[in-house]
Amino acid sequence: MSLLRYESQLREPLVDGNKTYHDVTEDICRPIEGKPGKLWYIGFYISVALLLFGIYSVYREVVYGIGQWNVNHTVGWGWDITNFVWWVGIGHAGTLISAILLLFRQTWRNGVNRAAEAMTIFAVMCAGQFPVWHMGRVWNAFFVFPYPNSRGPLWPNFASPLMWDVFAISTYFTVSLLFWYSGLIPDFGTIRDRAKTKFRKFAYGIASFGWSGSTKHWQRLESLSLVLAGLATPLVLSVHTIVSFDFATSVIPGWHTTIFPPYFVAGAIFSGFAMVQTLLLVTRKVLGLQGYITLGHIEAMNKVIVLTGSIVGCAYLTELFMAFYSQNQYESYAFFYSRANFFSPYGWAYWGMMFCNVVSPQIFWFRKMRRNLWVTMFLSIVVNIGMWFERFVIIVTSLFRDYLPSSWPYYYSPSIWEIGFYVGTFGLFFTCYFLFSKYFPVIAIAEVKQILKVSGESYKEKMDKLEEEPVEEFAHAAAH
Amino acid sequence: MASIKEQFEVPSKMKTWSMALIVIGVISFILGLITKGMSGDEQEKATFIGTLMYNSIFWMLICNASMFFICATTLAMGGWHTVIKRIPEAISTLVPVFGIITLVIFIYVVLIDRTASIYEWLDKDAVAKDHLLSGKSGFLNPAFFMIWSILAIGIWSILGHRMRKLSSEADEKPMDINTGKSYIWRNTVTAGLFIVWFALTIGSTVPWFWMMSLDAHWYSTMYSWYTFGSSFVTGMSLIALWLIYLKNKGYLGYANENHLHNIGIFIFAFSIFWTYLWFAQYMLIWYGNIPEETVYFKHRVQGAYKGIFFMNIIINFVCPLLILMKRSVKRNYTLMTFMAVLIIFGHWIDFYQMVMGSVRENEASLSWLDFGIASLFIGLMIHFTSRALAKKPLVSEYHPFLKESIAHHI
């Protein structure tokens, strides 16, 4: 007997219930082939409404100018860039799950990767809106691309991290999209083959690129996945690293600190996983996918949340300590006056951030809490609020009191159109997600099937013989 | 076919070699003490103490990285490393040994001699005149330094000991699913405690105390994570070397190139991670161009340490990137031996420049003393690791994840 994979019975199954290959296909294709429920329509229309409000807010900004927002001296970056960083951060979990966990061979990723990757792509789409519309004269947005142009020898500033962002995010988006789509091809093939209507057959036929399921196709898909995973792994780090450079390369107190890159990446993964939890808890319930996104999956993701939350906490305390240790009066003003001081104008944001990001996730040290759906749902939202606070704290508290005290009394709060823009990106995000959950298999059918015979509940129960086999015989069988 | 009761016996050749290295080390120490330590020249004395310091810190941290590896994989419910787990366990027995050596050096520097040529903040007059240093004295003071160092090393040692003791339980009797689960659970608790303490020490305070405060005015928030990156990748290389050695001697029948490959992935990944931290720290300080921050790199990039500075990047980034990327290399015992030795040397050099670059700014002299003292630590490491390996079976027969580890394919 050759033994390619073996999993201890000690580990809980990754697919619950006595599923067969056919059940997997049926369960995951059901929402696509049936009519969506009432809740889906309500959710979808609300999302579209939010999106329309966002579009109107952006329209105001484009037609009447940046003055529609309350960003001004000294807070030149406000909600827009806060939201940009927040969305980019959220867009990190998908690629981490699909690329890094693939390289680490964590098979629990197979149940959640599809939805997480989709979420990544939508989040990056939302993030991209903010810098673009913040340009003011958005019709000149193409100036960011370096090409020989008719504007004289006028190139973008390659030494600017804002420029690096353009490349980092567009590369990230491209690779994530390719990765996601290449995984979808065999599943589209499955849906095409099951299609009962002509249109569906035609549409999924095009989407599946003529996938036949032949060995050759599988081989190519597998090697493509590995190459894309390899490419995507450094991208998980690079995107938020470069976003952190937007701040850290400057000499503004509270921004210029060397720990920013890894700390931003940890924070991004933290918020990304929180968003995945929020979405998947609803998705699994509404679509009845509890057998595939099990408590074990949720627990694993909660472990990632407590880990990354603690890393972020370690970074916050490091920063705070260095503000003291450096004995630099500007740093210490930024940290001990503007931020960590409860009575400063934005003290509430700092302590909100500390509570949401560092204190609250510690509850996940307890197994019971990690496996409690309500706690997880609540915490995932708390974490995302906390991560929004973090970006707001970094941007606004460092800017609102600069070196010129005469500009100090100004307190920045957003205008309705700034809020509208943010709300609009929620609309965009959820509109996309609703469409995704209707027309796409939200769980990777082919990948779940790969682990079914190793991690599926009914199959694991049949492993008794292997479990009880003496180690030497087992090793012999494994080697031959 | 491999038998389960694999029992390592320390070959006499190994005993001789480790003793020889220790003797070389002791002789170097005595010669160093006479020619430099007691020469009356402040600079020479600082060089001598600095050499002892970076070596003891470096070798202790890389041995502690072994325990970090065990705890991290335990928390992640990893199974693949079960067949090779006794190697990092054995290496981690060195933590108290090197810990005591390190503490003795610190007691001398901080409490007895108050060597201001090493730690400027020990000089009371200098601190009183310098408002920056006096502002820091709430943190940088001998009492806090010593108490924290003792706590750090002590708790690593105690928790490490508990992890090793737990590991021995898997040699005793078979476990069913329930006892297996509770066994894994108990491992997880101790591992969790270790990781938290690790974050509070190596992930933050300890490198600030021991090494960053050598430049008492300079600061970088990245410093501790950088130190962690450097020591962890070296620790993995050390595990790889022992694995290869034991395989060559015919032990560890269940371990194969798949396990080596996985360690190779760790070495590759964390070499890149180290470079990432290196780049982030360097680039941000270069870009910001604030004199208080660039002072650290000024003499390292442009002065006496220029060669070492660039060698550091070539050995620790360029080589692993180009050589370890290929799958076949990570499964090749000879090439992995070469890379592991290279990386240990490379990060030793990294620690050398971190410490000596601050102790002796205008002159970089890698001399017989550096290699002699290193040989003392290597000798001790071989001696104690091999002894620890011989104490227990090399494979814990009843570990719940043993079969997963045997069937490990990548």
mmCIF file of N, CA and C in Angstrom, chain A residues 399-449:
data_model
loop_
_atom_site.group_PDB
_atom_site.id
_atom_site.type_symbol
_atom_site.label_atom_id
_atom_site.label_comp_id
_atom_site.label_asym_id
_atom_site.label_seq_id
_atom_site.Cartn_x
_atom_site.Cartn_y
_atom_site.Cartn_z
ATOM 1 N N LEU A 399 -1.032 64.197 12.265
ATOM 2 C CA LEU A 399 -1.127 65.375 11.404
ATOM 3 C C LEU A 399 -1.787 66.570 12.090
ATOM 4 N N PHE A 400 -2.723 66.286 12.994
ATOM 5 C CA PHE A 400 -3.601 67.388 13.389
ATOM 6 C C PHE A 400 -2.895 68.444 14.223
ATOM 7 N N ARG A 401 -1.780 68.067 14.850
ATOM 8 C CA ARG A 401 -0.995 69.124 15.505
ATOM 9 C C ARG A 401 0.407 69.062 14.957
ATOM 10 N N ASP A 402 0.688 69.933 14.007
ATOM 11 C CA ASP A 402 2.004 69.890 13.397
ATOM 12 C C ASP A 402 2.918 70.883 14.101
ATOM 13 N N TYR A 403 3.908 71.364 13.372
ATOM 14 C CA TYR A 403 4.914 72.212 14.012
ATOM 15 C C TYR A 403 4.435 73.661 14.170
ATOM 16 N N LEU A 404 3.264 73.969 13.636
ATOM 17 C CA LEU A 404 2.789 75.350 13.666
ATOM 18 C C LEU A 404 1.572 75.456 14.592
ATOM 19 N N PRO A 405 1.796 75.893 15.818
ATOM 20 C CA PRO A 405 0.706 75.869 16.797
ATOM 21 C C PRO A 405 -0.515 76.691 16.381
ATOM 22 N N SER A 406 -0.353 77.683 15.512
ATOM 23 C CA SER A 406 -1.519 78.498 15.142
ATOM 24 C C SER A 406 -2.581 77.677 14.423
ATOM 25 N N SER A 407 -2.173 76.553 13.867
ATOM 26 C CA SER A 407 -3.181 75.743 13.176
ATOM 27 C C SER A 407 -3.768 74.675 14.088
ATOM 28 N N TRP A 408 -3.480 74.706 15.336
ATOM 29 C CA TRP A 408 -3.875 73.627 16.226
ATOM 30 C C TRP A 408 -5.359 73.487 16.540
ATOM 31 N N PRO A 409 -6.073 74.532 16.770
ATOM 32 C CA PRO A 409 -7.440 74.353 17.271
ATOM 33 C C PRO A 409 -8.336 73.563 16.325
ATOM 34 N N TYR A 410 -7.908 73.361 15.129
ATOM 35 C CA TYR A 410 -8.710 72.670 14.149
ATOM 36 C C TYR A 410 -8.962 71.219 14.537
ATOM 37 N N TYR A 411 -10.187 70.826 14.551
ATOM 38 C CA TYR A 411 -10.542 69.436 14.847
ATOM 39 C C TYR A 411 -11.142 68.839 13.586
ATOM 40 N N TYR A 412 -10.560 67.744 13.150
ATOM 41 C CA TYR A 412 -11.015 67.173 11.884
ATOM 42 C C TYR A 412 -12.140 66.164 12.102
ATOM 43 N N SER A 413 -13.255 66.381 11.436
ATOM 44 C CA SER A 413 -14.259 65.317 11.363
ATOM 45 C C SER A 413 -14.794 65.315 9.932
ATOM 46 N N PRO A 414 -15.223 64.166 9.461
ATOM 47 C CA PRO A 414 -15.517 64.039 8.032
ATOM 48 C C PRO A 414 -16.817 64.734 7.632
ATOM 49 N N SER A 415 -16.904 65.096 6.369
ATOM 50 C CA SER A 415 -18.164 65.634 5.842
ATOM 51 C C SER A 415 -19.054 64.467 5.422
ATOM 52 N N ILE A 416 -20.278 64.771 5.132
ATOM 53 C CA ILE A 416 -21.212 63.713 4.740
ATOM 54 C C ILE A 416 -20.737 62.991 3.475
ATOM 55 N N TRP A 417 -20.055 63.713 2.588
ATOM 56 C CA TRP A 417 -19.620 63.078 1.326
ATOM 57 C C TRP A 417 -18.396 62.200 1.535
ATOM 58 N N GLU A 418 -17.640 62.541 2.563
ATOM 59 C CA GLU A 418 -16.510 61.645 2.892
ATOM 60 C C GLU A 418 -17.055 60.332 3.445
ATOM 61 N N ILE A 419 -18.036 60.484 4.337
ATOM 62 C CA ILE A 419 -18.649 59.284 4.899
ATOM 63 C C ILE A 419 -19.351 58.505 3.785
ATOM 64 N N GLY A 420 -20.023 59.253 2.900
ATOM 65 C CA GLY A 420 -20.737 58.615 1.799
ATOM 66 C C GLY A 420 -19.813 57.790 0.916
ATOM 67 N N PHE A 421 -18.643 58.313 0.674
ATOM 68 C CA PHE A 421 -17.669 57.601 -0.142
ATOM 69 C C PHE A 421 -17.312 56.270 0.520
ATOM 70 N N TYR A 422 -17.078 56.351 1.836
ATOM 71 C CA TYR A 422 -16.711 55.131 2.573
ATOM 72 C C TYR A 422 -17.866 54.123 2.532
ATOM 73 N N VAL A 423 -19.041 54.624 2.813
ATOM 74 C CA VAL A 423 -20.223 53.760 2.795
ATOM 75 C C VAL A 423 -20.387 53.144 1.404
ATOM 76 N N GLY A 424 -20.106 53.951 0.401
ATOM 77 C CA GLY A 424 -20.219 53.463 -0.973
ATOM 78 C C GLY A 424 -19.307 52.287 -1.247
ATOM 79 N N THR A 425 -18.101 52.302 -0.632
ATOM 80 C CA THR A 425 -17.213 51.162 -0.879
ATOM 81 C C THR A 425 -17.750 49.905 -0.206
ATOM 82 N N PHE A 426 -18.462 50.100 0.907
ATOM 83 C CA PHE A 426 -19.141 48.928 1.487
ATOM 84 C C PHE A 426 -20.152 48.393 0.490
ATOM 85 N N GLY A 427 -20.872 49.326 -0.145
ATOM 86 C CA GLY A 427 -21.840 48.923 -1.154
ATOM 87 C C GLY A 427 -21.169 48.141 -2.265
ATOM 88 N N LEU A 428 -20.047 48.648 -2.746
ATOM 89 C CA LEU A 428 -19.322 47.971 -3.820
ATOM 90 C C LEU A 428 -18.891 46.577 -3.373
ATOM 91 N N PHE A 429 -18.332 46.535 -2.183
ATOM 92 C CA PHE A 429 -17.805 45.277 -1.654
ATOM 93 C C PHE A 429 -18.911 44.234 -1.537
ATOM 94 N N PHE A 430 -20.016 44.631 -0.912
ATOM 95 C CA PHE A 430 -21.068 43.633 -0.690
ATOM 96 C C PHE A 430 -21.847 43.310 -1.959
ATOM 97 N N THR A 431 -21.980 44.284 -2.847
ATOM 98 C CA THR A 431 -22.606 43.963 -4.132
ATOM 99 C C THR A 431 -21.806 42.867 -4.822
ATOM 100 N N CYS A 432 -20.499 43.055 -4.849
ATOM 101 C CA CYS A 432 -19.638 42.050 -5.478
ATOM 102 C C CYS A 432 -19.772 40.719 -4.754
ATOM 103 N N TYR A 433 -19.781 40.779 -3.428
ATOM 104 C CA TYR A 433 -19.817 39.527 -2.676
ATOM 105 C C TYR A 433 -21.142 38.796 -2.877
ATOM 106 N N PHE A 434 -22.226 39.537 -2.936
ATOM 107 C CA PHE A 434 -23.516 38.889 -3.176
ATOM 108 C C PHE A 434 -23.546 38.233 -4.545
ATOM 109 N N LEU A 435 -23.044 38.939 -5.546
ATOM 110 C CA LEU A 435 -23.009 38.353 -6.892
ATOM 111 C C LEU A 435 -22.131 37.109 -6.896
ATOM 112 N N PHE A 436 -21.024 37.221 -6.202
ATOM 113 C CA PHE A 436 -20.096 36.088 -6.113
ATOM 114 C C PHE A 436 -20.796 34.879 -5.499
ATOM 115 N N SER A 437 -21.530 35.128 -4.395
ATOM 116 C CA SER A 437 -22.132 33.986 -3.702
ATOM 117 C C SER A 437 -23.272 33.379 -4.506
ATOM 118 N N LYS A 438 -23.780 34.139 -5.461
ATOM 119 C CA LYS A 438 -24.840 33.575 -6.297
ATOM 120 C C LYS A 438 -24.276 32.831 -7.509
ATOM 121 N N TYR A 439 -23.284 33.410 -8.142
ATOM 122 C CA TYR A 439 -22.857 32.848 -9.435
ATOM 123 C C TYR A 439 -21.581 32.019 -9.371
ATOM 124 N N PHE A 440 -20.889 32.070 -8.257
ATOM 125 C CA PHE A 440 -19.614 31.349 -8.160
ATOM 126 C C PHE A 440 -19.712 30.294 -7.065
ATOM 127 N N PRO A 441 -18.984 29.206 -7.231
ATOM 128 C CA PRO A 441 -18.922 28.244 -6.126
ATOM 129 C C PRO A 441 -18.126 28.864 -4.971
ATOM 130 N N VAL A 442 -18.766 29.089 -3.821
ATOM 131 C CA VAL A 442 -18.088 29.815 -2.744
ATOM 132 C C VAL A 442 -17.043 28.957 -2.036
ATOM 133 N N ILE A 443 -17.093 27.658 -2.317
ATOM 134 C CA ILE A 443 -16.050 26.793 -1.768
ATOM 135 C C ILE A 443 -15.428 26.072 -2.950
ATOM 136 N N ALA A 444 -14.129 25.872 -2.891
ATOM 137 C CA ALA A 444 -13.440 25.245 -4.018
ATOM 138 C C ALA A 444 -13.802 23.765 -4.055
ATOM 139 N N ILE A 445 -14.662 23.415 -5.000
ATOM 140 C CA ILE A 445 -15.170 22.039 -5.056
ATOM 141 C C ILE A 445 -14.025 21.044 -5.232
ATOM 142 N N ALA A 446 -13.171 21.330 -6.205
ATOM 143 C CA ALA A 446 -12.105 20.387 -6.521
ATOM 144 C C ALA A 446 -11.142 20.244 -5.349
ATOM 145 N N GLU A 447 -10.889 21.354 -4.658
ATOM 146 C CA GLU A 447 -9.893 21.283 -3.585
ATOM 147 C C GLU A 447 -10.440 20.576 -2.353
ATOM 148 N N VAL A 448 -11.747 20.737 -2.107
ATOM 149 C CA VAL A 448 -12.333 20.003 -0.985
ATOM 150 C C VAL A 448 -12.296 18.506 -1.284
ATOM 151 N N LYS A 449 -12.525 18.171 -2.544
ATOM 152 C CA LYS A 449 -12.498 16.749 -2.900
ATOM 153 C C LYS A 449 -11.100 16.160 -2.692
#
